[in-house]
Amino acid sequence: MKQPECDSCQEQCEHPQAICLAKEMVLPDQEAQELAELFKMLGDPTRVKILQVLSAQELCVCDLAAVVEMGQSAVSHQLRLLRNARLVKYRREGKNAWYSLNDDHVIALFQQGLAHIRHS
Amino acid sequence: MKQPECDSCQEQCEHPQAICLAKEMVLPDQEAQELAELFKMLGDPTRVKILQVLSAQELCVCDLAAVVEMGQSAVSHQLRLLRNARLVKYRREGKNAWYSLNDDHVIALFQQGLAHIRHS
DNA sequence: CCTATATGTGAATACATGTTCATATATAGA
DNA sequence: TCTATATATGAACATGTATTCACATATAGG
């Protein structure tokens, strides 16, 4: 077994080797933060529904509001968050703003997530 | 094209067909809720780190606190959430409580998530 | 039984989040 | 230009969340 190398393990830790191994592999702050941001964006039922229905077709704001049964304003606020997170894009056509997924990665996450909650 | 079938589409909606198709496929409330809960659980950098290091080895509370550089109490609170969500399990051995992942599904989600943030 | 150590937890705090309301902006059509 | 409709957004509010502090519980070893 290799010896712990990080300084902080020499004094106070209960199980220095385990800690050092863990410290070597743990995601750096920024990446952990970004990953958490991504999951946080998927961590709201309204946004879940929005993203899910957008995976099948482009929809405008008032349609989305009808589908998820929420006010137009609430949906619009959520869409802004999803836009900022680059999870959705939109195009303007006359009075309507048509939203769609920016890429399909999110769908893979949904599928994994659904698989998890469905048999666990 | 098939006609819209859901009642609510007959009156107010802007694009009834799109809405009806979406309504037919949208996740039911409870499932959207559960999925959101799962992602919410992954939506915090501390928990992200905890789960990630637990994917490699079993660790006790004070070790986890050292690795994620947070107080023992904070870690303990987070572990309770993760326990309630059945994402981690633990066994007591003397004075220590050794935590580990309950299953490996979460890791798949992390990998998907990392893939997403790393090239997007 | 007493002490030291590891862990769990309630209360308090600060902060983040989601929705609503009112209103602003943008566009189409008269 | 004026009106109607779709969308965006700021402010306010209520609720949720993460951390800290103080303390409770549990266990090992005198």
XYZ file of C-alpha atoms (C1' of nucleotides) in Angstrom:
300
model
C 0.000 0.000 0.000
C 1.325 3.384 -0.855
C 1.738 5.993 1.829
C -0.461 9.077 2.012
C 1.083 12.004 0.269
C -1.062 14.991 1.020
C 0.077 17.158 3.913
C -3.282 17.544 5.562
C -3.397 13.839 6.278
C -0.416 13.696 8.562
C -2.040 15.095 11.677
C -5.726 15.020 12.325
C -7.297 12.421 10.124
C -8.714 9.184 11.349
C -7.921 7.077 8.281
C -5.227 8.935 6.347
C -4.865 6.541 3.472
C -8.529 6.408 2.652
C -8.695 10.160 2.829
C -5.714 10.683 0.578
C -7.041 8.307 -2.026
C -10.377 10.084 -1.920
C -8.764 13.497 -2.111
C -6.865 12.484 -5.188
C -9.971 11.478 -7.055
C -12.568 13.954 -5.788
C -13.897 16.346 -8.401
C -12.342 19.799 -8.188
C -14.612 22.480 -6.768
C -15.467 24.066 -10.063
C -16.413 20.843 -11.759
C -18.474 19.691 -8.776
C -20.178 23.063 -8.910
C -20.954 22.821 -12.616
C -22.237 19.298 -12.286
C -24.451 20.354 -9.382
C -25.763 23.282 -11.447
C -26.718 20.930 -14.230
C -28.557 18.560 -11.904
C -30.160 21.455 -10.077
C -31.568 22.589 -13.408
C -33.198 19.159 -13.750
C -34.335 19.228 -10.144
C -37.722 20.850 -10.596
C -40.860 19.060 -11.807
C -41.946 21.941 -14.030
C -38.594 22.031 -15.807
C -38.561 18.238 -16.024
C -41.856 18.322 -17.860
C -40.837 21.194 -20.101
C -37.642 19.472 -21.174
C -39.367 16.174 -21.625
C -42.092 17.459 -23.930
C -39.565 19.544 -25.831
C -37.677 16.333 -26.529
C -40.526 15.330 -28.815
C -41.406 18.618 -30.491
C -40.825 22.310 -30.653
C -43.409 24.249 -28.628
C -44.207 27.879 -27.969
C -44.548 29.422 -24.539
C -48.319 29.412 -24.256
C -48.457 25.817 -25.443
C -45.944 24.838 -22.807
C -47.975 26.692 -20.204
C -51.042 24.702 -21.235
C -49.187 21.403 -21.149
C -47.568 21.818 -17.761
C -50.639 23.627 -16.433
C -48.865 26.674 -15.110
C -49.091 30.400 -15.729
C -47.364 31.861 -18.763
C -45.135 33.964 -16.557
C -43.944 31.039 -14.486
C -43.120 29.109 -17.633
C -41.340 32.070 -19.115
C -39.183 32.428 -16.012
C -38.283 28.751 -16.134
C -37.480 28.988 -19.820
C -35.077 31.778 -19.084
C -33.241 29.569 -16.610
C -33.124 26.754 -19.143
C -31.888 29.169 -21.805
C -29.131 30.471 -19.529
C -28.117 26.905 -18.811
C -28.042 26.332 -22.588
C -30.438 23.426 -22.260
C -32.984 24.967 -24.630
C -32.878 27.319 -27.582
C -35.639 29.275 -29.254
C -36.547 31.058 -32.434
C -38.987 33.880 -32.806
C -41.717 33.550 -35.418
C -44.178 36.378 -35.443
C -45.701 36.692 -32.028
C -44.613 33.248 -30.951
C -41.335 32.048 -29.488
C -40.697 28.435 -30.389
C -38.563 26.534 -27.926
C -36.641 23.337 -28.469
C -33.876 21.334 -26.836
C -30.378 22.570 -27.432
C -29.033 19.033 -27.573
C -30.139 15.544 -26.688
C -27.802 14.853 -23.777
C -30.507 15.764 -21.337
C -32.718 12.992 -22.638
C -30.073 10.419 -21.817
C -29.972 11.786 -18.269
C -33.752 11.540 -18.029
C -33.686 7.961 -19.200
C -31.034 7.044 -16.652
C -32.970 8.866 -13.962
C -36.256 7.200 -14.846
C -34.605 3.801 -14.888
C -33.346 4.541 -11.405
C -36.641 5.624 -9.864
C -38.616 2.904 -11.616
C -36.755 -0.054 -10.185
C -35.296 1.016 -6.902
C -53.029 13.916 -38.696
C -55.178 12.725 -35.885
C -57.481 15.124 -34.171
C -56.900 16.360 -30.632
C -58.763 14.306 -28.092
C -58.320 15.971 -24.763
C -61.155 18.232 -23.687
C -59.055 21.102 -22.519
C -57.751 21.659 -26.024
C -61.062 22.526 -27.591
C -61.333 26.085 -26.346
C -58.389 28.102 -25.274
C -55.254 26.655 -26.756
C -53.226 28.262 -29.451
C -51.966 25.082 -31.139
C -54.310 22.319 -29.986
C -52.665 19.431 -31.777
C -49.206 20.127 -30.491
C -50.602 20.533 -27.018
C -52.550 17.301 -27.125
C -49.582 15.325 -28.356
C -47.472 16.811 -25.609
C -50.121 16.150 -22.985
C -50.270 12.540 -23.990
C -46.561 12.019 -23.490
C -45.784 14.317 -20.574
C -44.684 12.550 -17.407
C -47.465 12.291 -14.822
C -47.099 14.605 -11.855
C -45.847 11.999 -9.460
C -43.159 10.688 -11.750
C -41.998 14.178 -12.668
C -41.865 14.889 -8.971
C -39.814 11.787 -8.183
C -37.430 12.445 -11.027
C -36.991 16.023 -9.865
C -36.317 14.800 -6.314
C -33.596 12.524 -7.590
C -31.892 15.273 -9.581
C -32.339 17.719 -6.723
C -30.425 15.285 -4.546
C -27.573 15.456 -7.053
C -27.886 19.220 -7.293
C -25.497 20.208 -4.550
C -21.696 20.273 -4.862
C -21.127 18.777 -1.419
C -23.393 15.844 -2.148
C -21.859 15.455 -5.592
C -18.438 15.070 -4.012
C -19.659 12.737 -1.296
C -21.328 10.416 -3.786
C -18.398 10.544 -6.129
C -15.784 9.554 -3.550
C -18.103 6.894 -2.153
C -18.200 5.389 -5.621
C -14.588 4.364 -5.105
C -14.540 3.290 -1.469
C -16.463 3.076 1.755
C -15.732 6.032 4.043
C -16.721 7.104 7.541
C -18.224 10.460 8.417
C -15.108 12.200 9.650
C -13.151 11.022 6.631
C -15.833 12.407 4.347
C -15.728 15.671 6.247
C -11.978 15.850 5.697
C -12.285 15.056 2.005
C -14.993 17.544 1.158
C -13.558 20.050 3.618
C -16.727 20.720 5.548
C -17.786 20.387 9.157
C -18.770 16.965 10.475
C -22.261 18.186 11.245
C -22.849 19.517 7.753
C -21.710 16.217 6.279
C -23.893 14.282 8.677
C -26.939 16.318 7.665
C -26.209 15.695 3.991
C -25.718 11.999 4.642
C -29.112 11.836 6.226
C -30.655 13.297 3.077
C -28.750 10.810 0.943
C -29.845 7.986 3.234
C -33.487 9.023 3.031
C -33.179 9.137 -0.736
C -31.703 5.625 -0.556
C -28.637 6.736 -2.448
C -26.261 5.646 0.294
C -26.265 2.999 2.972
C -24.104 2.606 6.067
C -22.951 0.149 8.626
C -21.846 0.880 12.151
C -18.497 -0.462 13.276
C -17.526 0.581 16.770
C -17.527 4.338 16.922
C -17.446 4.761 13.177
C -20.278 4.779 10.662
C -19.084 3.552 7.278
C -21.011 4.876 4.318
C -21.169 3.489 0.818
C -23.306 3.810 -2.302
C -26.563 1.944 -2.252
C -26.236 1.097 -5.936
C -24.222 2.193 -8.926
C -26.931 3.899 -10.925
C -25.847 7.257 -9.626
C -22.428 6.805 -11.147
C -23.951 6.409 -14.580
C -25.793 9.683 -14.059
C -22.564 11.392 -13.027
C -20.797 10.126 -16.103
C -23.566 11.380 -18.356
C -23.578 14.693 -16.547
C -19.822 15.111 -16.749
C -19.861 14.260 -20.433
C -22.425 16.996 -20.879
C -20.604 19.766 -19.040
C -17.226 18.820 -20.490
C -18.122 19.261 -24.125
C -20.938 21.743 -24.310
C -19.229 4.487 36.161
C -16.508 7.933 33.841
C -14.208 9.914 29.936
C -13.055 10.561 25.216
C -14.445 10.196 20.607
C -17.668 9.570 16.605
C -21.974 10.503 14.962
C -26.820 12.298 14.862
C -30.093 16.020 15.198
C -33.019 20.264 16.511
C -32.979 25.214 16.234
C -31.415 29.282 14.156
C -29.603 31.645 10.407
C -28.617 33.178 5.827
C -29.487 32.380 1.286
C -31.625 30.367 -2.876
C -35.720 29.220 -5.429
C -40.450 29.185 -7.647
C -44.614 31.531 -8.362
C -47.551 35.497 -8.857
C -48.682 40.118 -10.044
C -48.036 44.071 -12.558
C -46.011 45.877 -16.256
C -42.816 46.278 -20.151
C -41.597 44.900 -24.845
C -42.448 43.133 -29.383
C -45.138 41.962 -33.266
C -49.263 41.584 -36.345
C -53.066 43.548 -38.248
C -56.566 47.098 -38.767
C -50.904 54.980 -35.121
C -53.829 52.197 -32.275
C -55.181 47.699 -30.516
C -54.760 42.939 -29.434
C -51.840 39.166 -28.437
C -47.461 36.714 -27.142
C -43.601 36.907 -24.463
C -40.237 38.818 -21.056
C -39.068 40.614 -16.706
C -38.693 43.128 -12.085
C -40.483 43.077 -7.436
C -42.625 40.807 -3.767
C -43.692 36.889 -1.353
C -43.591 32.336 0.488
C -41.079 28.271 0.781
C -37.084 25.411 0.618
C -32.159 24.528 1.561
C -27.361 24.337 3.473
C -24.575 25.381 7.143
C -23.451 26.300 11.916
C -23.947 25.828 16.786
C -25.158 23.460 20.733
C -26.245 19.408 22.496
C -27.875 14.545 22.485
C -26.712 9.758 21.705
C -23.691 5.849 21.239
C -19.611 3.235 21.808
C -14.859 1.928 23.413
C -11.704 1.680 26.979
C -10.151 2.626 31.337
